[in-house]
Short mmCIF file of C-alpha atoms and ligand atoms in Angstrom, two decimals:
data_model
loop_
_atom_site.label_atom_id
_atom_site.label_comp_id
_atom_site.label_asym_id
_atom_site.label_seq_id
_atom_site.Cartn_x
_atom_site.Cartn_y
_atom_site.Cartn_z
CA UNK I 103 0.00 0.00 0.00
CA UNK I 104 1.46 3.40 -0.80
CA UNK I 105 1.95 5.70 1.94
CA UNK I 106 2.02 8.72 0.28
CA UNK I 107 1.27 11.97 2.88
CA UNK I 108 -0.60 13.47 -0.17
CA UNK I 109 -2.66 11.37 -2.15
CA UNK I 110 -3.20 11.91 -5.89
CA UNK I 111 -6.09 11.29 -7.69
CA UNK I 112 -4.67 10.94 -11.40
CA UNK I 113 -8.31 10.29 -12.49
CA UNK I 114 -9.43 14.30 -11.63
CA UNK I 115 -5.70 15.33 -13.32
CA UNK I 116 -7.27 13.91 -16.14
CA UNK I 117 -10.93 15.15 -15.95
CA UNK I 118 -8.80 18.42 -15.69
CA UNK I 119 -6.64 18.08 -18.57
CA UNK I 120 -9.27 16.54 -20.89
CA UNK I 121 -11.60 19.25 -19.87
CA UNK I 122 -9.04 21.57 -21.51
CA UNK I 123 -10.28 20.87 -25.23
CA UNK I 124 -13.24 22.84 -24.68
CA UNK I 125 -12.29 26.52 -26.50
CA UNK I 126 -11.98 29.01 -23.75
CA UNK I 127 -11.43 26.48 -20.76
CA UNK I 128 -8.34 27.48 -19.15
CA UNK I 129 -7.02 25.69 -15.76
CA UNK I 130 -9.33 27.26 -13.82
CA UNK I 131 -12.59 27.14 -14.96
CA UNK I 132 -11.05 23.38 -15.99
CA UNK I 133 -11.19 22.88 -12.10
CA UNK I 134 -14.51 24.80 -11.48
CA UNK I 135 -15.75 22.50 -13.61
CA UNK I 136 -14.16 19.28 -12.71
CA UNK I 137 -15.05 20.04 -9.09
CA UNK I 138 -19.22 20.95 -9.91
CA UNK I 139 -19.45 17.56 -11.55
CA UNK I 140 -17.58 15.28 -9.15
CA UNK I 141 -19.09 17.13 -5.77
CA UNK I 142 -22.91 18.13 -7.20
CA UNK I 143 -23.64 16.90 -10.37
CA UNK I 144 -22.28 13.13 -10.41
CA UNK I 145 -25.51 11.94 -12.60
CA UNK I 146 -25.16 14.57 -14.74
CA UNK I 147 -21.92 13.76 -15.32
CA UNK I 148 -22.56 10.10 -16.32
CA UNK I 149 -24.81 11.37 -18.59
CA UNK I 150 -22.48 13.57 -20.10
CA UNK I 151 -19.85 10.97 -20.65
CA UNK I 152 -22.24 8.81 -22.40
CA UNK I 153 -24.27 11.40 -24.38
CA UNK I 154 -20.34 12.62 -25.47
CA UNK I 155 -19.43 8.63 -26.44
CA UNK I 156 -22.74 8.23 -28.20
CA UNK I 157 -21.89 11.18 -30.28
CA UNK I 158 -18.67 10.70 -31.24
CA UNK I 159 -19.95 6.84 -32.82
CA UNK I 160 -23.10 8.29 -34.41
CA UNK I 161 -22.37 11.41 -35.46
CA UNK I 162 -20.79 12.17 -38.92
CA UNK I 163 -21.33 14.92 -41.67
CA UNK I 164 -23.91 15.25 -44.00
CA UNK I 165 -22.29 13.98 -47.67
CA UNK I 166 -24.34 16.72 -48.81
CA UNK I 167 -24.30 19.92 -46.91
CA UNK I 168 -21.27 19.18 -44.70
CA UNK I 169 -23.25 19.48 -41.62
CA UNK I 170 -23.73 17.38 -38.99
CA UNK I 171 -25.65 14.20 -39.19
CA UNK I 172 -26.82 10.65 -38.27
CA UNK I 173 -27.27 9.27 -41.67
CA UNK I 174 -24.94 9.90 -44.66
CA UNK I 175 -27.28 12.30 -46.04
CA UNK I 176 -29.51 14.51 -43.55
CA UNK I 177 -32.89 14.54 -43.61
CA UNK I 178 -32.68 18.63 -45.08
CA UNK I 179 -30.76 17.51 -48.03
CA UNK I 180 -32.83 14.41 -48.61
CA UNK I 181 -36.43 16.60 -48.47
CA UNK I 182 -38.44 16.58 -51.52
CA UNK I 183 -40.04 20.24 -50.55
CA UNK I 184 -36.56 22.23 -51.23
CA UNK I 185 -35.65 23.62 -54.12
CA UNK I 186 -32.14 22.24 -55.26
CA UNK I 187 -31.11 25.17 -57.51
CA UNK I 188 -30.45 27.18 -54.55
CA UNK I 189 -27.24 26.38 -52.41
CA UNK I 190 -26.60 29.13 -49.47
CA UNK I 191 -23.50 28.85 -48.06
CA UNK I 192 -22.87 29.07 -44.03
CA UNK I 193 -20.32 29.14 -41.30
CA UNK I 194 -21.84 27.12 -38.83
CA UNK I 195 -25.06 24.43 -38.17
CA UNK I 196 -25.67 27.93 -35.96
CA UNK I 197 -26.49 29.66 -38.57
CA UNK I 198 -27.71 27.51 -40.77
CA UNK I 199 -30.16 27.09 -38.37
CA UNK I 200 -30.90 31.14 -37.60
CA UNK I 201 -31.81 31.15 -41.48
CA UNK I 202 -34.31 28.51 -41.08
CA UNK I 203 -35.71 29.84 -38.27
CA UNK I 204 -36.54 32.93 -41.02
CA UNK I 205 -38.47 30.56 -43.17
CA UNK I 206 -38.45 33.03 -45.86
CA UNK I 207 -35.15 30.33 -47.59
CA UNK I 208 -36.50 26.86 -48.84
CA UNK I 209 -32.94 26.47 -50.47
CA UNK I 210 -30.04 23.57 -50.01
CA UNK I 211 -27.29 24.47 -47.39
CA UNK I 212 -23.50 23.78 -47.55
CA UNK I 213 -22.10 24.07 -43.78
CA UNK I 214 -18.10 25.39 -43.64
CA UNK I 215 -17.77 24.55 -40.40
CA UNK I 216 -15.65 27.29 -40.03
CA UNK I 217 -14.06 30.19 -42.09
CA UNK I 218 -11.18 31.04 -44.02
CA UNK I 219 -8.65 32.36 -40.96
CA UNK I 220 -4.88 32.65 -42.55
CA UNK I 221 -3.77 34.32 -38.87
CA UNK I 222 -5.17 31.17 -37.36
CA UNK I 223 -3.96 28.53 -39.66
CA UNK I 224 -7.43 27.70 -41.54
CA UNK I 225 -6.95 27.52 -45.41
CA UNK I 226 -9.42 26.73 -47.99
CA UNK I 227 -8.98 22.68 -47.45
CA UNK I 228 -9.93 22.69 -43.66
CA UNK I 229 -13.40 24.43 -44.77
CA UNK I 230 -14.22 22.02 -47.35
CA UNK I 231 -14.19 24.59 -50.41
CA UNK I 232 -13.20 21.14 -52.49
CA UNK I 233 -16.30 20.08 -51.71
CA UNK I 234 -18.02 22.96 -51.63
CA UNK I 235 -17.25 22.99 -55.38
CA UNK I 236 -18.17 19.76 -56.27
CA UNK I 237 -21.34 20.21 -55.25
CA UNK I 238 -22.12 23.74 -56.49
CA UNK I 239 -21.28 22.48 -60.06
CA UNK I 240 -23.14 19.28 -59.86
CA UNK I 241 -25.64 20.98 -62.64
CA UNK I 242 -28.40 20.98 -60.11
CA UNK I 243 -27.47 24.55 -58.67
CA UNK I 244 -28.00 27.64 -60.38
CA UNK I 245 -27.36 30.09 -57.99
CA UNK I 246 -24.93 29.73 -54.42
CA UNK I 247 -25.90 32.67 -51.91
CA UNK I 248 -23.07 33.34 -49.48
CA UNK I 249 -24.43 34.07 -45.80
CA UNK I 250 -20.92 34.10 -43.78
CA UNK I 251 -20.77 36.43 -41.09
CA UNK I 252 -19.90 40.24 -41.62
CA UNK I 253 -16.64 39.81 -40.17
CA UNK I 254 -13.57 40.80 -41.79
CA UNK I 255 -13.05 36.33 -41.92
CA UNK I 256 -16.25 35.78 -43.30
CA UNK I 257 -16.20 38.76 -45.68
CA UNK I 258 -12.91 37.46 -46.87
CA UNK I 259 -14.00 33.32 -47.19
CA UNK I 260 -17.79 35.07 -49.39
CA UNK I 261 -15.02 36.54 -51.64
CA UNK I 262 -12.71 33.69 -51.72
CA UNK I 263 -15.57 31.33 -52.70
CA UNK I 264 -17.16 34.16 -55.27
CA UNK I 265 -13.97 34.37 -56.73
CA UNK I 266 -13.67 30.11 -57.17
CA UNK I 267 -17.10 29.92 -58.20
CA UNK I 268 -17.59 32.82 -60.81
CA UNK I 269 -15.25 31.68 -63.70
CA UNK I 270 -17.24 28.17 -63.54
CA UNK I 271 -19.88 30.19 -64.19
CA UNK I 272 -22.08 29.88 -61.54
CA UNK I 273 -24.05 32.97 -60.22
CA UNK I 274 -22.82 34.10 -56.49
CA UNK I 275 -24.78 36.11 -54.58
CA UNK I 276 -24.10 37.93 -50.90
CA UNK I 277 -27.09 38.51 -48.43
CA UNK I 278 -27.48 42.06 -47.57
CA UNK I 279 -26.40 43.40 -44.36
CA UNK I 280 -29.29 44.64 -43.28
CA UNK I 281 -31.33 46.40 -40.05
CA UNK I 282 -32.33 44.13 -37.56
CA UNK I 283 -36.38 43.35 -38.55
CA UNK I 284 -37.67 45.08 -35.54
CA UNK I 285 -34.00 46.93 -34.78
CA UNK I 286 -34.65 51.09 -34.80
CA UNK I 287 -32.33 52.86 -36.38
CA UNK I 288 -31.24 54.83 -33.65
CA UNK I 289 -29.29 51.87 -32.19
CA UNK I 290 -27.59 50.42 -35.32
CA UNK I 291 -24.36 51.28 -35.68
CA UNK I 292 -23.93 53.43 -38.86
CA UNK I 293 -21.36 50.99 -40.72
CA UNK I 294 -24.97 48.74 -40.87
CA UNK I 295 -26.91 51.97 -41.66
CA UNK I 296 -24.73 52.88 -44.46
CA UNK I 297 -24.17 48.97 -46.13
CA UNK I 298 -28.44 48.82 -45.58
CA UNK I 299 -28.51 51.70 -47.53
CA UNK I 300 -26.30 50.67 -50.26
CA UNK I 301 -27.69 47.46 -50.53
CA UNK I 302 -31.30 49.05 -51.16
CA UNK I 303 -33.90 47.45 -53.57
CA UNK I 304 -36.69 49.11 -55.29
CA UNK I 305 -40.23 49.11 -53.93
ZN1 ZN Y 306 -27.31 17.54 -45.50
#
């Protein structure tokens, strides 16, 4: 038997370090959270460990859109309602789902899971723009809508992918950036003011 004064528990130095994948967890908040689940939360724990190891065996990306799902194709991509000439390209299942929650887009999706980021390492492979290609000339869509974020990233990966897609001849289009629907124009900043104006259609 050991008879060590302090004893170790390697199984929370792991908890600790494993926690540590999780963007923004830093050794602290590691701990916090190591320490909530061990002292108060021991069920909800268990569940976590198996809802994380049922994931990681069932969950794959859609062949299709890129974004997450159970079957090789999702159900989206496999629905007989949408209309396959229109492919709108987003950063994240996020915002894919934000635009359905609109339902004013009865398009296709193709999911980046992420966005061109040179600073960061992320180049046009690690977004799937290969794919992303294959499927926007797969003669079934006319016209790929690019709905990555306003950022200076996401303005930069809607003009990367215009510029790939253009010369195949395929028509791009960019959302507007627009006033929030019930936003008043007192509290948007005028950047969004000015772009809303610029990007303004007849009535
Ligand atoms: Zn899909």
């Amino acid at each position: 038997l050991s008879k060590s004064p302090v004893p170790t528990a390697k199984g929370l130095e792991r908890l600790l370090q494993a926690l540590r994948v999780l963007p923004g967890v830093g050794p602290r908040s590691a701990q916090r959270m190591a320490f909530h689940l061990l002292q108060h939360e021991r069920a909800g724990a268990d569940e976590l460990a198996r809802a994380l190891a049922e994931a990681l065996a069932s969950v794959r990306r859609c062949a299709e859109c890129n974004n997450f799902a159970e079957d090789e194709v999702c159900a989206l991509c496999r629905s007989p309602r949408r209309d396959r000439s229109l492919l709108c390209v987003v950063e994240t299942p996020a915002d894919l789902a934000v635009v359905e929650q609109t339902l004013s887009y009865s398009g296709m999706y193709f999911v980046l899971m992420g966005r061109l980021s040179p600073l960061d390492g992320v180049g046009p492979r690690d977004i799937g723009l290969e794919r992303l290609l294959a499927r926007a000339t797969d003669g079934e869509v006319q016209e790929v809508i690019l709905a990555t974020n306003f950022t200076n990233e996401g303005e930069a990966t809607a003009h990367y992918i215009a510029e790939m897609l253009r010369p195949r001849g395929i028509r791009v289009s960019r959302i507007a950036r627009g006033v929030p629907l019930g936003g008043e124009l007192e509290y948007v900043d005028a950047g969004t003011i000015s772009q809303a104006l610029l990007d303004r259609r007849g009535l």
